[in-house]
mmCIF file of C-alpha atoms in Angstrom:
data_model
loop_
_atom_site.group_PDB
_atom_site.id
_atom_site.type_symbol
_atom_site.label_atom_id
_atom_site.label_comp_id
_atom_site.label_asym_id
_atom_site.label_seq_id
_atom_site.Cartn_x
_atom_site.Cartn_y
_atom_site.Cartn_z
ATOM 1 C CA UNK A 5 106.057 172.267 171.080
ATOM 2 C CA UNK A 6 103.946 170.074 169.183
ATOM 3 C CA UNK A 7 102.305 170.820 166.075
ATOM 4 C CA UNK A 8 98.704 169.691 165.937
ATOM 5 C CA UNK A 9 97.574 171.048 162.376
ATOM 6 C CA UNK A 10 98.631 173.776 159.894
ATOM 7 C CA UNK A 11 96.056 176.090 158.135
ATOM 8 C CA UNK A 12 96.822 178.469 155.027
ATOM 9 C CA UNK A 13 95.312 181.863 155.480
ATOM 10 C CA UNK A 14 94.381 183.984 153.237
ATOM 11 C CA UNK A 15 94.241 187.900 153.948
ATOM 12 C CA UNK A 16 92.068 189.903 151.276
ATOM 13 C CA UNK A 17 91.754 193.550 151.105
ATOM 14 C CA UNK A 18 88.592 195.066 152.517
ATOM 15 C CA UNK A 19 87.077 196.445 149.061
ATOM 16 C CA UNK A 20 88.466 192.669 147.422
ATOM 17 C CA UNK A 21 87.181 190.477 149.850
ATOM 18 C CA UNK A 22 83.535 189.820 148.762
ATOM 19 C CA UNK A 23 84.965 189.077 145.285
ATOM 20 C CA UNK A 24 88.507 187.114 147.084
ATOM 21 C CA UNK A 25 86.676 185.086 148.522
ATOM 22 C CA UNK A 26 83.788 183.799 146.066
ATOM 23 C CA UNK A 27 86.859 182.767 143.616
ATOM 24 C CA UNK A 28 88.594 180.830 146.263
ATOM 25 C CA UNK A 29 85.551 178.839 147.487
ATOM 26 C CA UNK A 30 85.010 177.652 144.120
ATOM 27 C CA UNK A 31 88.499 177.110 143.031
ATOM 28 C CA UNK A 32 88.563 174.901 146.425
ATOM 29 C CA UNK A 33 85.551 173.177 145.718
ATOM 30 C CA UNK A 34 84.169 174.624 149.699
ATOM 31 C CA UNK A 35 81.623 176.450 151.128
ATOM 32 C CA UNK A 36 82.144 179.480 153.682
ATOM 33 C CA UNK A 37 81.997 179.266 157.232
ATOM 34 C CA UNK A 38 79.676 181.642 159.178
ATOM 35 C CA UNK A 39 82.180 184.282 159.735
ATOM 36 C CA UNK A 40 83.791 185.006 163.676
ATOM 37 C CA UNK A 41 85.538 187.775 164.806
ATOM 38 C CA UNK A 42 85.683 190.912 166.984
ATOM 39 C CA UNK A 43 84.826 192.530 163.388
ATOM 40 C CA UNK A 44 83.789 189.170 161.594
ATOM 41 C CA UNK A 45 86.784 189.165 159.706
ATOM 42 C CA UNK A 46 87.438 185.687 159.688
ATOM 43 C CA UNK A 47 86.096 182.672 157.705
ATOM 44 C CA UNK A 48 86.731 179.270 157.420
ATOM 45 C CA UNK A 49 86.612 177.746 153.516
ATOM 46 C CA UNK A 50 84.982 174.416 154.599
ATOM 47 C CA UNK A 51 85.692 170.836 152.661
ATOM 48 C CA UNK A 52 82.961 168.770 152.112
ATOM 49 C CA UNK A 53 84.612 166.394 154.026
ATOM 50 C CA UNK A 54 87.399 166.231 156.922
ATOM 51 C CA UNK A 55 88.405 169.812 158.686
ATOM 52 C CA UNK A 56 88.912 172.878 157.084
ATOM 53 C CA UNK A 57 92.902 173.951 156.460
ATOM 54 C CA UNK A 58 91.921 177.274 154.486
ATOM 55 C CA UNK A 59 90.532 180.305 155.913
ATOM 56 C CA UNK A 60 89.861 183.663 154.989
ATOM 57 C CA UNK A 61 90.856 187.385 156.845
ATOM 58 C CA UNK A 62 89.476 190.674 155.838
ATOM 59 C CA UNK A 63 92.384 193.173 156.482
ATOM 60 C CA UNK A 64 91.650 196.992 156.642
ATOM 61 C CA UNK A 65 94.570 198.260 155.386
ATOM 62 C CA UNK A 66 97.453 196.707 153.058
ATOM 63 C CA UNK A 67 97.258 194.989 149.930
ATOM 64 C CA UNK A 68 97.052 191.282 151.673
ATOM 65 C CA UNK A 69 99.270 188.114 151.316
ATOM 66 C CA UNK A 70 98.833 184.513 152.373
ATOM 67 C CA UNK A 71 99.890 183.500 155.774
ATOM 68 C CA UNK A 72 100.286 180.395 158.163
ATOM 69 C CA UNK A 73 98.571 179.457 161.423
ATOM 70 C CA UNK A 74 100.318 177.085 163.518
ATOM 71 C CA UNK A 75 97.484 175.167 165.613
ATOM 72 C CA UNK A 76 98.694 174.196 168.894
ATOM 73 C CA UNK A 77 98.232 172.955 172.517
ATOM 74 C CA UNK A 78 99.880 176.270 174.431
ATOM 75 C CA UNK A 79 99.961 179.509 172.080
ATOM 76 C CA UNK A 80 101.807 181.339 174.337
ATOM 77 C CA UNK A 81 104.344 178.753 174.995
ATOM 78 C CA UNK A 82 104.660 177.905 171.058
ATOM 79 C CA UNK A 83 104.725 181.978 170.690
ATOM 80 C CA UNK A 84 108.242 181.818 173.341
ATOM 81 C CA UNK A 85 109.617 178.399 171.473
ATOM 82 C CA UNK A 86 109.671 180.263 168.166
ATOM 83 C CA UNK A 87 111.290 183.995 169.774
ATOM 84 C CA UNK A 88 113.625 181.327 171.075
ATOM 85 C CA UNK A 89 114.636 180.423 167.151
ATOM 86 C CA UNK A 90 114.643 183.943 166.309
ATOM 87 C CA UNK A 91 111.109 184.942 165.281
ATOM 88 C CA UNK A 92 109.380 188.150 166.635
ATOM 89 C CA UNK A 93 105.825 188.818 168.219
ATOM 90 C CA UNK A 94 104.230 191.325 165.996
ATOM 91 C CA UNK A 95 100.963 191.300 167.633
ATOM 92 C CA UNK A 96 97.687 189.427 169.647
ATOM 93 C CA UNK A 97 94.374 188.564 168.303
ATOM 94 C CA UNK A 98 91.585 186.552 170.316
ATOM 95 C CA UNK A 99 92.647 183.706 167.699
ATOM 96 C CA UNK A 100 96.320 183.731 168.954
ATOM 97 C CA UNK A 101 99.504 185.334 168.439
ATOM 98 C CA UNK A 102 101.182 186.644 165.427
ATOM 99 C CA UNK A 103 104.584 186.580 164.476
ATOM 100 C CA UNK A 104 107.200 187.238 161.787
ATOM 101 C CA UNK A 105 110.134 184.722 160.942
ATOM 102 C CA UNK A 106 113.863 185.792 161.221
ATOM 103 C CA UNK A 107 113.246 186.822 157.618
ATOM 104 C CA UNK A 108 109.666 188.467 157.726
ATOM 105 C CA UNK A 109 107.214 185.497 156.909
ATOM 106 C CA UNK A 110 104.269 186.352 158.643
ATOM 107 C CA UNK A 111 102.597 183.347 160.932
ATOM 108 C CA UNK A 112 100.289 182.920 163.513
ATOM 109 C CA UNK A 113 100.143 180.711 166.528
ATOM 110 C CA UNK A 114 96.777 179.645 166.962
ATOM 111 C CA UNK A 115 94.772 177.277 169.397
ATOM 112 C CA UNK A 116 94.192 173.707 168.453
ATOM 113 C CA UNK A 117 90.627 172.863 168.351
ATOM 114 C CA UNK A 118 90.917 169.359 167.660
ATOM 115 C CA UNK A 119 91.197 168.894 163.869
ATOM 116 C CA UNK A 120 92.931 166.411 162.667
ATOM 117 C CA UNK A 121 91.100 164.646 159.448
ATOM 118 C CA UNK A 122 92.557 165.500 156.127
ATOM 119 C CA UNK A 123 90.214 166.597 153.514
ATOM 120 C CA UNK A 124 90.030 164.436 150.086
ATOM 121 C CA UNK A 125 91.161 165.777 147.044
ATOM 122 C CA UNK A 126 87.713 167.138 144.947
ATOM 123 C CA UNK A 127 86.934 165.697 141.770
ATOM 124 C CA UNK A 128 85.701 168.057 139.116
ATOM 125 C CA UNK A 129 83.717 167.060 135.596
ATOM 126 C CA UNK A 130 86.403 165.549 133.526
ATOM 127 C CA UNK A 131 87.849 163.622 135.951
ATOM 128 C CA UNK A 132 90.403 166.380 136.840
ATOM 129 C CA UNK A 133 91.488 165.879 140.847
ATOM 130 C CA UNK A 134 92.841 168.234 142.751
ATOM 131 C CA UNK A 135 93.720 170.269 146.112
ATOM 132 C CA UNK A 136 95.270 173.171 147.630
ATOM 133 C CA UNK A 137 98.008 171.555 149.785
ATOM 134 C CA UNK A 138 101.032 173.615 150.295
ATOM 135 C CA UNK A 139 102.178 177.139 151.097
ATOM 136 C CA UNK A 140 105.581 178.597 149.319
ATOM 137 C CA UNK A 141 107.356 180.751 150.898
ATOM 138 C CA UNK A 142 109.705 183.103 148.826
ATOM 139 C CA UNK A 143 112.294 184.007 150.398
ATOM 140 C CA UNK A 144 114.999 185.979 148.881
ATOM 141 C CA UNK A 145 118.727 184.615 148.843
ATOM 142 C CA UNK A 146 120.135 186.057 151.493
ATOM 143 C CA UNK A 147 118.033 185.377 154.431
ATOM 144 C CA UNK A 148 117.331 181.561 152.600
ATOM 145 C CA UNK A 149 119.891 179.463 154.553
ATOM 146 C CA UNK A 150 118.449 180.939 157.735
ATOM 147 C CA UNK A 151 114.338 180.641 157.058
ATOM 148 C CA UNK A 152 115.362 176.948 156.253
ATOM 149 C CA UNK A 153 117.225 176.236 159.458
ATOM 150 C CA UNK A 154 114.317 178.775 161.694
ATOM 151 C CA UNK A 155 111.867 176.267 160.114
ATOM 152 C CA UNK A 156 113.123 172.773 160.591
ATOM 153 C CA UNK A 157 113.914 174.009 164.235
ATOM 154 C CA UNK A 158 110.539 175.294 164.921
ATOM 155 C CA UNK A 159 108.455 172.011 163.532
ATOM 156 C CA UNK A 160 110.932 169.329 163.852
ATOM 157 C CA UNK A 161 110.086 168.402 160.309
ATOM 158 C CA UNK A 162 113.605 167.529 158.588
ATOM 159 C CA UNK A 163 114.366 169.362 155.441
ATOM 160 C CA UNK A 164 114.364 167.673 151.902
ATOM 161 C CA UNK A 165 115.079 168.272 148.518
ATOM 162 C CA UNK A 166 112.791 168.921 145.876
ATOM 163 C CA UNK A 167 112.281 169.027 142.162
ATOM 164 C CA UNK A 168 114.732 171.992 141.650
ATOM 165 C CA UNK A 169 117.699 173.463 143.543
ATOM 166 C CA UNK A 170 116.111 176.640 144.611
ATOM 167 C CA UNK A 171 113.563 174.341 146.408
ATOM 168 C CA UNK A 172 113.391 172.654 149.832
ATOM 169 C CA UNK A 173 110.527 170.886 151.635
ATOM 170 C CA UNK A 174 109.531 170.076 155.097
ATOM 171 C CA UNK A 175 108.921 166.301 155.215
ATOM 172 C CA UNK A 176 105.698 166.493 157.274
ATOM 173 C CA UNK A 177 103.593 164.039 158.675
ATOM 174 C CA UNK A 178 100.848 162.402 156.879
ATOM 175 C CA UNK A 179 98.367 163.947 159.234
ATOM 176 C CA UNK A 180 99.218 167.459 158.348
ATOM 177 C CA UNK A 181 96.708 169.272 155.194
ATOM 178 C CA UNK A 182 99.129 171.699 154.377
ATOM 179 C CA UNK A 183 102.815 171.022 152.746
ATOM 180 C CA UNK A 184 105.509 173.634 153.941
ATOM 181 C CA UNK A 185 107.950 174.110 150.431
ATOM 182 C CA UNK A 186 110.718 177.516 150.926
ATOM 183 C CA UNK A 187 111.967 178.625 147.282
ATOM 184 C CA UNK A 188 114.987 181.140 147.082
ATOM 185 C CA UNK A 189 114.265 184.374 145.098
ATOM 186 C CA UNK A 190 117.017 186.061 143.845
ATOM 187 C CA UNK A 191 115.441 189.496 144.186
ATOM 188 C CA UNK A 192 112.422 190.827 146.391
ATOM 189 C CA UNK A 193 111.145 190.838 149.426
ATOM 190 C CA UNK A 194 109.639 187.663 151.498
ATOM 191 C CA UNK A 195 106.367 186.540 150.472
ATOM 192 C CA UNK A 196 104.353 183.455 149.546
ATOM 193 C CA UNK A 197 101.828 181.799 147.755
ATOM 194 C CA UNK A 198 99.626 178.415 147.891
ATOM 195 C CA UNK A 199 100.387 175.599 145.440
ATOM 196 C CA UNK A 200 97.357 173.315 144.415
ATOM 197 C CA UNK A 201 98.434 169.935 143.357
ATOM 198 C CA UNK A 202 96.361 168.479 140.345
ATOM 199 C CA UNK A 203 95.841 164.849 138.161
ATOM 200 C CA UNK A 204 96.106 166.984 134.769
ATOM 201 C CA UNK A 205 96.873 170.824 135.166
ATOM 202 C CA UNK A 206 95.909 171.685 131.863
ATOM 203 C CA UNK A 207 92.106 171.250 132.677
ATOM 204 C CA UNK A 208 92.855 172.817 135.911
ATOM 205 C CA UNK A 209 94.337 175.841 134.536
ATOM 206 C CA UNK A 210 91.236 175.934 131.870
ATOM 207 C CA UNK A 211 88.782 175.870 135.206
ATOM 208 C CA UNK A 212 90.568 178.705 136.774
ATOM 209 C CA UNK A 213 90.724 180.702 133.536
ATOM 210 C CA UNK A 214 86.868 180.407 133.289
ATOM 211 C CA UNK A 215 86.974 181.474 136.988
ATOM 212 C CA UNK A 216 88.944 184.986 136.061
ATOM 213 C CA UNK A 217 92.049 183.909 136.972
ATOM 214 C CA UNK A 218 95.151 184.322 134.369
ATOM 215 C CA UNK A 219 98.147 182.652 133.101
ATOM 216 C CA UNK A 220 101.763 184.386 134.020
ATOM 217 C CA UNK A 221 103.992 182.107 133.202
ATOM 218 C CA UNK A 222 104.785 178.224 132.731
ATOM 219 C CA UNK A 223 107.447 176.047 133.917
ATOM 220 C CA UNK A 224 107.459 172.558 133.198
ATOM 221 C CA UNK A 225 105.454 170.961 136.380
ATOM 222 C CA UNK A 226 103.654 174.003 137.619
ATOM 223 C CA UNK A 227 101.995 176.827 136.170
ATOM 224 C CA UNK A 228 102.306 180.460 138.250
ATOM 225 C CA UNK A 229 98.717 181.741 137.868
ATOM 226 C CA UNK A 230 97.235 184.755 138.941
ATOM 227 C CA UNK A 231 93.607 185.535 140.794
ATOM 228 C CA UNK A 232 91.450 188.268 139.683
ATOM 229 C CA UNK A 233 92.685 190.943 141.829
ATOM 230 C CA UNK A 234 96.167 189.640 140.186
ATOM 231 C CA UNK A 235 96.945 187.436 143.735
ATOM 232 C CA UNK A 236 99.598 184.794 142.282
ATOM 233 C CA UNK A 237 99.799 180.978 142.894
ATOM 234 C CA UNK A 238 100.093 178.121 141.198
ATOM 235 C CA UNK A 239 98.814 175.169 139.748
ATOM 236 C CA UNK A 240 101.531 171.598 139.782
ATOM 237 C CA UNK A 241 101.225 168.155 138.494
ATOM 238 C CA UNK A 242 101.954 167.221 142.157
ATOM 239 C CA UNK A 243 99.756 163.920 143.150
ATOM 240 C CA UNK A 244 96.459 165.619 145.122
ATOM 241 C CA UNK A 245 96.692 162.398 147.313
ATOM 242 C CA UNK A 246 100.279 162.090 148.856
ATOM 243 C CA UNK A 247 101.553 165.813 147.293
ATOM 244 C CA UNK A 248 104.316 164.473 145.540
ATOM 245 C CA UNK A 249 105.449 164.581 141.902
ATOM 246 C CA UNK A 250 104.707 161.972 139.876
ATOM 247 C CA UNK A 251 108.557 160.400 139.662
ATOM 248 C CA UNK A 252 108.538 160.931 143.515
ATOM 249 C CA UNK A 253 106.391 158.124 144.441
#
């Protein structure tokens, strides 16, 4: 199985999504796709340049989450590859087919339609830079050991370090827009979030505060933010360009 091109998906409430999605366009610096979709429930957040690795899904029911599609050559073959590594099918779409990791992470296999260049990082007045670029997923300690080993096994990617012990990273290929990082939780259930990597978060968390989005907490490189409709993520002093933190190279 080969792994063409990742996409972070995010999957807003029906009542939230109007509102979901306005912040998100601007906080990407994108416009909105026209939207597809047995129910038009699907959007594309579109770069002003290179192909789109964000997109948008209005859910009926649930409160939402943020989710990965997998783009590849055979979906059905990619689907067997990762039951083979312990993931479950949990449904079918006309996009593809959606799964669940040995721990619950919820991903989707998804056709390749020939994307492949990387949008540049947007640069906002003040000469902040930055992108969305990775997708956390929490996992909580227990299952951790496993959703590291189910991952490098599924994209061939080996695993790293990263800045903390509770971190690891999928060393990727330049030609992929989205950065795969697993953090252990030592309570909860699996989740996860998008990172956006930024020259000087300060002015990037004064942006998104002007935007409606809120300050939960700060830890040294990153800040955990929350969204209007209280949706966390967070903003790091990660390089926008090669995703890496500062001292990393």
């Amino acid at each position: 199985m080969e792994i063409r091109w990742l996409s972070a998906v995010f999957d807003f409430p029906a009542d939230d999504f109007g509102d979901e999605v306005t912040f998100w366009r601007a906080i990407a610096g994108s416009t909105v796709s026209p939207p597809r979709g047995d129910r038009r429930q699907f959007a594309s957040l579109e770069p002003f340049t290179g192909d789109p690795h964000l997109r948008v899904q209005r859910v009926e029911t649930g409160v939402g989450g943020v989710h990965l599609d997998i783009h590849v050559d055979d979906v059905d073959d990619a689907a067997t590859v990762a039951e083979s590594l312990g993931a479950r099918r949990t449904g079918q779409t006309p996009d593809g087919v959606e799964m669940q990791s040995p721990a619950g992470f919820t991903f989707s296999m998804v056709p390749w339609n020939g994307e492949h260049e990387r949008s540049r990082p947007i640069r906002w007045p003040g000469d902040t830079i930055s992108i969305i670029d990775q997708i956390c997923v929490d996992v909580p300690s227990r299952r951790f050991d496993e959703e590291c080993t189910f991952f490098t096994r599924l994209t061939g990617w080996e695993l790293e370090s990263a800045s903390r012990p509770e971190f690891r990273a999928l060393h990727h290929p330049e030609s992929m827009p989205i950065r795969i990082l697993l953090q252990r939780m030592t309570s909860g259930s699996v989740g996860a979030h998008v990172d956006l990597a930024s020259t000087h978060p300060a002015d990037e968390v004064s942006r998104h505060e002007d935007w409606g989005a809120e300050v939960v907490s700060q830890h040294g490189t990153w800040t955990v933010m929350a969204d209007p409709t209280g949706r966390p993520y967070c903003i790091t002093a990660r390089n926008p360009r090669t995703g890496r933190l500062p001292d990393a190279g």
